[in-house]
CSV table of C-alpha atoms in Angstrom, one decimal:
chain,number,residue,atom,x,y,z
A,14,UNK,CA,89.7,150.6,82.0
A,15,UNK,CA,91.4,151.9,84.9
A,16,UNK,CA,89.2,149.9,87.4
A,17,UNK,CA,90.0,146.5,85.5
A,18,UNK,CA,93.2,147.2,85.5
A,19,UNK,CA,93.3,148.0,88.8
A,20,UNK,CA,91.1,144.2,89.7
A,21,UNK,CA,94.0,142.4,87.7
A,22,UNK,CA,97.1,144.0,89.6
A,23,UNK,CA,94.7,142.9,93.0
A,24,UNK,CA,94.5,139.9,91.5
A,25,UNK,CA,98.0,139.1,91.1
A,26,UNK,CA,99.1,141.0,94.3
A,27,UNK,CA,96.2,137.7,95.9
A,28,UNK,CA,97.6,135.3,94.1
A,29,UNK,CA,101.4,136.1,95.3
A,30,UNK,CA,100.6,137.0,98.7
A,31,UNK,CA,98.7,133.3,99.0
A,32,UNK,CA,101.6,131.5,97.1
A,33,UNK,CA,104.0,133.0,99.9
A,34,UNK,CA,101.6,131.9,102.5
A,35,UNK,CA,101.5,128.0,101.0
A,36,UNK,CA,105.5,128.2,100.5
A,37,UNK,CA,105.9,129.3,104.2
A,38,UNK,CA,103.5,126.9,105.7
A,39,UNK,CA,105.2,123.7,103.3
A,40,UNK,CA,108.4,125.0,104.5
A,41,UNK,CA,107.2,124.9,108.1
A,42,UNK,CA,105.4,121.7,108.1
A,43,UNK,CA,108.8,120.1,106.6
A,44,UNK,CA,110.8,121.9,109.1
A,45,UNK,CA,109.1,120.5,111.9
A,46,UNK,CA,108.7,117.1,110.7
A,47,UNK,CA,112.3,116.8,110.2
A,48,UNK,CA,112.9,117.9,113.7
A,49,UNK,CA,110.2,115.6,114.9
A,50,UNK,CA,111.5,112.5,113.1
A,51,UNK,CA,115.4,112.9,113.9
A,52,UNK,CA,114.7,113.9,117.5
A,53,UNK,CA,111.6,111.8,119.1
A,54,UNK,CA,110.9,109.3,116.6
A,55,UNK,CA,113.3,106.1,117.6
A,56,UNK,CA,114.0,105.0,114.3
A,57,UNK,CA,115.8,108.3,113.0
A,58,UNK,CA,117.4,109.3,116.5
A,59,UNK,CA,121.0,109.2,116.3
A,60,UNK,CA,123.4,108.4,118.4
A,61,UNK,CA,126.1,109.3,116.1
A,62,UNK,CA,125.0,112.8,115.3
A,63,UNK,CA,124.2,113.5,119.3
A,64,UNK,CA,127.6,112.5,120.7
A,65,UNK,CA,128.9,115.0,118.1
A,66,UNK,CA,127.5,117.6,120.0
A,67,UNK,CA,129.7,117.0,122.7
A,68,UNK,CA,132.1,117.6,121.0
A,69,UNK,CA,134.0,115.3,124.1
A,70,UNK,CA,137.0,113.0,122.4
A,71,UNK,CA,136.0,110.1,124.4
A,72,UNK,CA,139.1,107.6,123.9
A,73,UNK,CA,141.3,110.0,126.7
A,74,UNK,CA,138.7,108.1,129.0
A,75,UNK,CA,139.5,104.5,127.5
A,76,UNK,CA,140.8,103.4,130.7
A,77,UNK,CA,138.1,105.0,133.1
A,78,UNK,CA,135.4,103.1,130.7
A,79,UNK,CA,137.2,100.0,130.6
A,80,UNK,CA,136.5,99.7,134.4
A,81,UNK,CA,133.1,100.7,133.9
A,82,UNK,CA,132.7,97.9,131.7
A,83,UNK,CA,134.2,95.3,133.6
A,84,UNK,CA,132.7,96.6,136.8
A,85,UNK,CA,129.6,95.7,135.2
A,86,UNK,CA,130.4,92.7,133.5
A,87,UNK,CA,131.3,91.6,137.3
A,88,UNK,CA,127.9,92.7,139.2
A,89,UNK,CA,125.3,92.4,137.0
A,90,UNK,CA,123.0,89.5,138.7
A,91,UNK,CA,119.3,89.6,136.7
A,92,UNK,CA,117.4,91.1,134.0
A,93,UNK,CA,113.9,92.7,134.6
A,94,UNK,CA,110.6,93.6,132.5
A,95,UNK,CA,107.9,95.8,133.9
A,96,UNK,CA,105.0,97.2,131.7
A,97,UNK,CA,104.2,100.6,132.1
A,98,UNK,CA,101.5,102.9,132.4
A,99,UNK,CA,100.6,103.0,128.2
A,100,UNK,CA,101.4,99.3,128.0
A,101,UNK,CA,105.1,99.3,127.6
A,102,UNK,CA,107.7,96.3,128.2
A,103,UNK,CA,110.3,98.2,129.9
A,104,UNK,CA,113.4,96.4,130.6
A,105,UNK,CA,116.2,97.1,133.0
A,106,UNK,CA,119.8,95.3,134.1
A,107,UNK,CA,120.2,94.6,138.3
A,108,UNK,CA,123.8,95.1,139.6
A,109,UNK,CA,124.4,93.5,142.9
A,110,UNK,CA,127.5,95.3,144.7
A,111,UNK,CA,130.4,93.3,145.2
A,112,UNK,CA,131.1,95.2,148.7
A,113,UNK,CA,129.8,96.3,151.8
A,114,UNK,CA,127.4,98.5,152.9
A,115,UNK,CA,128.6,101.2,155.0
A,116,UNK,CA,125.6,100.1,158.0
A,117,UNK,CA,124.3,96.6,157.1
A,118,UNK,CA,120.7,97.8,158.3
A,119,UNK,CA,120.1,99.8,155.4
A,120,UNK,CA,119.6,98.5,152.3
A,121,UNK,CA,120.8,100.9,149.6
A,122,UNK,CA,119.8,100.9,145.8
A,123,UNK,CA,120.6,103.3,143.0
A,124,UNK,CA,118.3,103.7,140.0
A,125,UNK,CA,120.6,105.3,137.2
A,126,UNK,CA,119.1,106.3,134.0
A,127,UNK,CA,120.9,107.2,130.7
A,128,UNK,CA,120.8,109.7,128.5
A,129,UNK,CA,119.2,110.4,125.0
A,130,UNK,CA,120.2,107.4,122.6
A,131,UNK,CA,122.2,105.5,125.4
A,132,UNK,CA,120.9,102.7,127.2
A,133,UNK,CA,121.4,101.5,130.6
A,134,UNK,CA,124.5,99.3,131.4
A,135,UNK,CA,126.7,101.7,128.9
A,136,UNK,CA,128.7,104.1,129.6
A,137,UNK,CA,126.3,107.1,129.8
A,138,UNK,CA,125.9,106.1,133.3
A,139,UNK,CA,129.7,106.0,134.6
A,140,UNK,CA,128.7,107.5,138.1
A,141,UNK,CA,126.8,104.1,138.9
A,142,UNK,CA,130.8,103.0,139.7
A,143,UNK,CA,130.7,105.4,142.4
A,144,UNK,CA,126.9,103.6,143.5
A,145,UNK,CA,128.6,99.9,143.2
A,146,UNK,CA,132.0,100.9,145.2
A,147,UNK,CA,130.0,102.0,148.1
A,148,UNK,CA,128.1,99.1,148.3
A,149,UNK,CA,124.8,100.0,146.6
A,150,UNK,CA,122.9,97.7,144.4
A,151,UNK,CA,122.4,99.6,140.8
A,152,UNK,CA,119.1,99.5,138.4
A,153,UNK,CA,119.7,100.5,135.5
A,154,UNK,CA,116.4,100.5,133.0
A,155,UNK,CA,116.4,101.5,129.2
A,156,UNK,CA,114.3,104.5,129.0
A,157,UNK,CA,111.3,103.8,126.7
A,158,UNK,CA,112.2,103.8,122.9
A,159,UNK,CA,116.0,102.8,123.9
A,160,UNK,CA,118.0,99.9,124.2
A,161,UNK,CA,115.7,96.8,124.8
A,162,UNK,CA,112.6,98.7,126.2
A,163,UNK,CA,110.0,99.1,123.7
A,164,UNK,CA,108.5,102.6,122.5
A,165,UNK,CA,108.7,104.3,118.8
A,166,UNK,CA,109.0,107.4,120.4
A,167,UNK,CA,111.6,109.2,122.8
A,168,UNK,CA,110.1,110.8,125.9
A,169,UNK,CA,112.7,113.3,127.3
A,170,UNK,CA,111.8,112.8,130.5
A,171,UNK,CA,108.4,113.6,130.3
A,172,UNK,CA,106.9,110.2,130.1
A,173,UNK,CA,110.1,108.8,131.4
A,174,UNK,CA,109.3,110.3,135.2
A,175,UNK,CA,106.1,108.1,135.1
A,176,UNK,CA,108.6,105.0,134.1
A,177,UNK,CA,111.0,106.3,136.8
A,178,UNK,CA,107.8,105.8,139.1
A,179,UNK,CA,107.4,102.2,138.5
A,180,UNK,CA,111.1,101.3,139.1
A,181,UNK,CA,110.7,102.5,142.4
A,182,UNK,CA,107.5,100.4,142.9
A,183,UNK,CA,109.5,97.4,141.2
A,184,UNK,CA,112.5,97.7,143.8
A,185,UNK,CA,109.9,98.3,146.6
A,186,UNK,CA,108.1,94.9,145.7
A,187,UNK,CA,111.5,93.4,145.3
A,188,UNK,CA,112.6,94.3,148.4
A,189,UNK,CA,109.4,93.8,150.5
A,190,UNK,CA,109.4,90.3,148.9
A,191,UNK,CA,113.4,89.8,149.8
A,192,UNK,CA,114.9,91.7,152.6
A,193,UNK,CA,112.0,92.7,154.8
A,194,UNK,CA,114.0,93.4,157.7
A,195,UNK,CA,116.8,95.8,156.1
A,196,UNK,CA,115.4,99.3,155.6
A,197,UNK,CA,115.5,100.4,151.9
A,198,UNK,CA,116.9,103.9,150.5
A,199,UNK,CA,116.6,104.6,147.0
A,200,UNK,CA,119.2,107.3,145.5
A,201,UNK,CA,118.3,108.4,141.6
A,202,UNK,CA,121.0,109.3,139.6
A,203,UNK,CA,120.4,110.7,136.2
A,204,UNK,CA,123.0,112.2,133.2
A,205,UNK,CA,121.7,114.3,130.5
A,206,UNK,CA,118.3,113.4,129.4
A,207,UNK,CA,118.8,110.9,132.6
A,208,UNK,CA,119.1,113.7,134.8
A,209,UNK,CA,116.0,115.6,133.5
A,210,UNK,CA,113.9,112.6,134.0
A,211,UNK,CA,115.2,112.4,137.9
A,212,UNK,CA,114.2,116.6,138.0
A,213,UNK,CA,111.0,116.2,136.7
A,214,UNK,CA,110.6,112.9,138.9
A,215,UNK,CA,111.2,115.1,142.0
A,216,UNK,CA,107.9,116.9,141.4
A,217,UNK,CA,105.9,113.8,141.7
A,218,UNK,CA,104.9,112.1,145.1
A,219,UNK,CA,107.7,110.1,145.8
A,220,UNK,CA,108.0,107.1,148.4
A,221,UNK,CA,109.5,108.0,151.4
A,222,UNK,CA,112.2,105.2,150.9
A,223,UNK,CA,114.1,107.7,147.9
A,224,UNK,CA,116.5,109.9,150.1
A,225,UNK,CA,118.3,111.5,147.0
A,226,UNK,CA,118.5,112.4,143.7
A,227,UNK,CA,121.6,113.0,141.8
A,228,UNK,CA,121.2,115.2,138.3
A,229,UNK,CA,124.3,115.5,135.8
A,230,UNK,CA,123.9,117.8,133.0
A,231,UNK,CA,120.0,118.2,132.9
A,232,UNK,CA,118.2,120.6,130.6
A,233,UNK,CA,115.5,122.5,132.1
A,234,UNK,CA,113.6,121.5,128.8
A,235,UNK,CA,114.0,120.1,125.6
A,236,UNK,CA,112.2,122.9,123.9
A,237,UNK,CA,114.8,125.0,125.0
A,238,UNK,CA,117.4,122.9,123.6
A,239,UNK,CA,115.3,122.4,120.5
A,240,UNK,CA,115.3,126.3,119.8
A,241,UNK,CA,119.2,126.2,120.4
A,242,UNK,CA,119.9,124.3,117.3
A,243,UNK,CA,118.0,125.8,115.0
A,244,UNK,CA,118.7,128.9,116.1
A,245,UNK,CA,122.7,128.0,115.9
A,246,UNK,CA,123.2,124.9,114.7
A,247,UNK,CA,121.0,125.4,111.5
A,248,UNK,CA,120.9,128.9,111.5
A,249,UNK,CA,116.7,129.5,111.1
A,250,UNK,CA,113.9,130.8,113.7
A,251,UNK,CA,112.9,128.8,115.8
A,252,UNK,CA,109.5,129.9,115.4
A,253,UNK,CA,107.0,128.6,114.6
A,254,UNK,CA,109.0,125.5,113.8
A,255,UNK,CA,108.9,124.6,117.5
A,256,UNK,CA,105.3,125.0,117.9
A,257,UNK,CA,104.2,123.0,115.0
A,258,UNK,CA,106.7,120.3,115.8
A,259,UNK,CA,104.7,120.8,119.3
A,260,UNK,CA,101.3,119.8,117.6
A,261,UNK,CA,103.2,116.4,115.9
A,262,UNK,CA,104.4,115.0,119.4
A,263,UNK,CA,101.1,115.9,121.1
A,264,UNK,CA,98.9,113.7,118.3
A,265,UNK,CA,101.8,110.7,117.7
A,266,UNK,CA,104.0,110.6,121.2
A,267,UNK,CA,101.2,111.7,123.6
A,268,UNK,CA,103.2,114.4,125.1
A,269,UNK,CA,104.1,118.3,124.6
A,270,UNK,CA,107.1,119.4,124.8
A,271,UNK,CA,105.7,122.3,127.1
A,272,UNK,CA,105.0,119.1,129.3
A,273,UNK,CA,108.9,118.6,129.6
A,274,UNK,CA,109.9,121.4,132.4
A,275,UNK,CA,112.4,119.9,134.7
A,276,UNK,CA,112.7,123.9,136.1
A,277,UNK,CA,109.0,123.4,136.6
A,278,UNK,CA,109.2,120.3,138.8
A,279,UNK,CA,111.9,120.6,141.2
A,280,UNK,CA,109.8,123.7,142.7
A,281,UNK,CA,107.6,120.8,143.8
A,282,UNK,CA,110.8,118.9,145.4
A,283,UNK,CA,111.1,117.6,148.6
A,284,UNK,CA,114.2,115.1,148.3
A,285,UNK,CA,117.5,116.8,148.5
A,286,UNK,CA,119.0,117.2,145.2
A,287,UNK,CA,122.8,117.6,143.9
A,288,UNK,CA,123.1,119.1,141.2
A,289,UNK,CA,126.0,118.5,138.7
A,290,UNK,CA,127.4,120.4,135.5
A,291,UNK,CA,130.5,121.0,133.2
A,292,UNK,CA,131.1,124.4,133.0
A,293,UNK,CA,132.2,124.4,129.2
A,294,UNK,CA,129.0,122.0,128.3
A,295,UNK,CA,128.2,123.7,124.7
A,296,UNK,CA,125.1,121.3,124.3
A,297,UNK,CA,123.1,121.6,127.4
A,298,UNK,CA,124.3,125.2,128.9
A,299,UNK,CA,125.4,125.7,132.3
A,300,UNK,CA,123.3,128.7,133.0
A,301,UNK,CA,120.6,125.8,132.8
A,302,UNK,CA,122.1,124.0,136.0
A,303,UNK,CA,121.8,127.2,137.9
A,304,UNK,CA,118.8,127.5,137.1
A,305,UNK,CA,117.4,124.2,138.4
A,306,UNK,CA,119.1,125.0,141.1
A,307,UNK,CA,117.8,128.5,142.1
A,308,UNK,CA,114.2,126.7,141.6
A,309,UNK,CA,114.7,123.8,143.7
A,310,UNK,CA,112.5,123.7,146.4
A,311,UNK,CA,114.1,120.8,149.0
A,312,UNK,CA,117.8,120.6,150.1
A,313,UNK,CA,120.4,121.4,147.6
A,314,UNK,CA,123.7,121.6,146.7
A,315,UNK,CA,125.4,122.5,143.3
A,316,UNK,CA,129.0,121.0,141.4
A,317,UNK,CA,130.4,123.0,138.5
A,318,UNK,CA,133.5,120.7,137.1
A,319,UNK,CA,135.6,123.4,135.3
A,320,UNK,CA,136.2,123.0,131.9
A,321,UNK,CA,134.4,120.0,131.6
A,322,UNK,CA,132.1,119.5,128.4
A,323,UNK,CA,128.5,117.8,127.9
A,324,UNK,CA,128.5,114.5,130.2
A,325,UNK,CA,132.5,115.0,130.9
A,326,UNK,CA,132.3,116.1,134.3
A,327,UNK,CA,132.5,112.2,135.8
A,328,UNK,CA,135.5,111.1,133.9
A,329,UNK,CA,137.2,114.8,134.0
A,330,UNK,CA,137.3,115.1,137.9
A,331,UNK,CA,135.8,111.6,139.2
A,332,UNK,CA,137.5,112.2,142.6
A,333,UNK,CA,135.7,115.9,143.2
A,334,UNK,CA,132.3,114.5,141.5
A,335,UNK,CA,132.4,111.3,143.9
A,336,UNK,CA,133.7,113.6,146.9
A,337,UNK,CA,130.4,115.9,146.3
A,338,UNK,CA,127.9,113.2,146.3
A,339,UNK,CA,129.7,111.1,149.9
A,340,UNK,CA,129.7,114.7,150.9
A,341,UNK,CA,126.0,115.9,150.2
A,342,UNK,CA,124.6,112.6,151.5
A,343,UNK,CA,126.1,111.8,154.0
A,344,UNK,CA,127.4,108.5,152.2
C-alpha cells in the first residue's frame, strides 16, 4: 500500500515538475519573440518607443534642426540605389557642398549613417552640417530595413558594415568615373546604431581612400543593450531570454547577435577613430565609449560632452563636438 502510494505522490511530483518546465519554456519562447519582433523585425520597430529612451526634449534644438533641414533641402543633388550583398535595393541621398574645399586637390566625401529607426537625410545625422560647411560632399544611405531601403529586418550594424562596404565602392566608382584627377578621402561618420556600424566597419579591409571614422554614441553590442532593458526596463532576467531570441535572428535575419561586437572590431582598426559620447547617455552607457576606446587598435581620440544625453551631444555643445573632429583630423 505504502509502495503505491508512494508511485502516485512520484507521479504527481513528474507531472508538476514537467508542467513548470512547459510554463517556463512558453514563457521563454514568448519572451523572446516579443523582443525579437519589436526590436529587429521592421514592421514592429518603433521609433516612438526608442526616442523615449532618450529621454532628450528635442524641441530646445528646434532651431539647430531647422538648419539641418534647410541645409539639406539646399545640397541635396541625386538619389542612389545599390543592391547589396543578399540582394537588397539600398537607397541613399547625395549632398553636394555648397562651399569650398579647404585644398581643391582633394576630393572629400562623408558617408553618415543614422541610427536605429531613423533614416538618412533626418535629423539623426546632424553632424553631416559640420561635413557640408567644410566643404565635403555627404552620402547619406538608409540602413537596410529603414527609410526607403528594403529589408524586413534590422541589422545593428552587423549586416550594415557589409552595406557600409558597398557605399564606399559606390563613391569609388563614382568618383573614378567623375573626378579622376582629384584624390578622394572618405570620412564615416556614424550616431548610435550609425556609429556601431562605422566600429564594426573598421575591422574590415578598408580602401585606403577612408582617412577617418567618426562614432557618436555606439554600443559595443546590441546584446548588451538588449540585457539592459530587460534587466531594468522590464524588470526580468535576461537569461535565457537573450539566447533564445539569439536562435530567432540566426534562422529569420541571418545574423547573431554575438556577430554584433563593435568592441570586437575596432581591435582590428587601422583608420584613426574619434570617438564621441554624452556623459549622462542612460540608453547606450558611457562606460561603453571607453570601452571602444581602450580597444581600438589605430589612432584615437575620445569626446565626453558633459551632461549630454543619448544622441545629444551634437546639438548640446556643437562648437566643442565640431572643434574635436577639425582638431583630430586635421580638417
Amino acid at each position: 500500500m505504502t509502495k503505491i502510494k508512494d508511485k502516485h505522490i512520484m507521479k504527481r511530483v513528474f507531472i508538476v515538475i514537467v508542467s513548470i518546465m512547459f510554463i517556463l519554456l512558453a514563457a521563454d519562447i514568448t519572451a523572446s519573440l516579443y523582443l525579437f519582433n519589436t526590436t529587429v523585425v521592421r514592421e514592429h520597430a518603433s521609433a516612438g518607443r526608442a526616442q523615449n529612451f532618450t529621454g532628450v526634449n528635442w524641441n530646445v534644438y528646434s532651431n539647430t534642426r531647422n538648419e539641418l533641414e534647410t541645409l539639406l533641402n539646399e545640397t541635396k543633388s541625386n538619389e542612389y540605389q545599390i543592391e547589396s550583398c543578399d540582394g537588397l535595393s539600398l537607397y541613399a541621398q547625395y549632398f553636394k557642398s555648397p562651399f569650398p574645399n579647404t585644398d581643391d586637390s582633394i576630393k572629400r566625401i562623408a558617408i553618415c549613417f543614422h541610427g536605429y529607426t531613423g533614416k538618412g537625410g533626418s535629423n539623426s545625422s546632424a553632424g553631416s552640417m559640420y561635413f557640408l560647411n567644410k566643404g565635403f560632399d555627404v552620402l547619406m544611405p538608409d540602413a537596410r530595413a529603414h527609410g526607403e531601403s528594403e529589408g524586413d529586418y534590422i541589422g545593428f550594424g552587423c549586416l550594415d558594415r557589409y552595406d557600409g562596404l558597398k557605399w564606399i565602392e559606390f563613391i569609388q566608382n563614382m568618383y573614378d568615373a567623375e573626378d579622376k584627377e582629384n584624390r578622394l578621402e572618405i570620412y564615416l561618420y556614424g550616431v548610435s546604431m550609425g556609429g556601431a556600424t562605422v566600429c564594426m566597419m573598421s575591422g574590415q579591409e578598408l580602401p585606403n581612400c577612408v582617412k577617418g571614422i567618426i562614432s557618436d554614441c555606439a554600443f559595443t553590442s546590441p546584446e548588451k543593450i538588449f540585457q539592459d532593458i530587460l534587466r531594468y526596463d522590464y524588470h526580468v532576467p535576461p537569461a535565457p531570454i537573450i539566447s533564445t531570441a539569439d536562435i530567432f535572428c540566426r534562422f529569420t535575419a541571418g545574423y547573431s547577435f554575438s556577430e554584433c561586437n563593435a568592441a570586437d572590431e575596432v581591435k582590428k582598426s587601422t583608420v584613426p577613430i574619434l570617438f564621441i559620447h554624452g556623459s549622462a547617455d542612460s540608453f547606450i552607457p558611457v562606460e561603453m565609449c571607453y570601452e571602444l576606446y581602450n580597444n581600438c587598435a589605430s589612432k584615437k581620440d575620445i569626446l565626453i560632452i558633459e551632461g549630454a544625453a543619448h544622441t545629444e551631444s551634437y546639438y548640446m555643445n556643437r562648437e566643442m563636438y565640431e572643434n574635436k573632429i577639425t582638431e583630430f583630423f586635421n580638417l
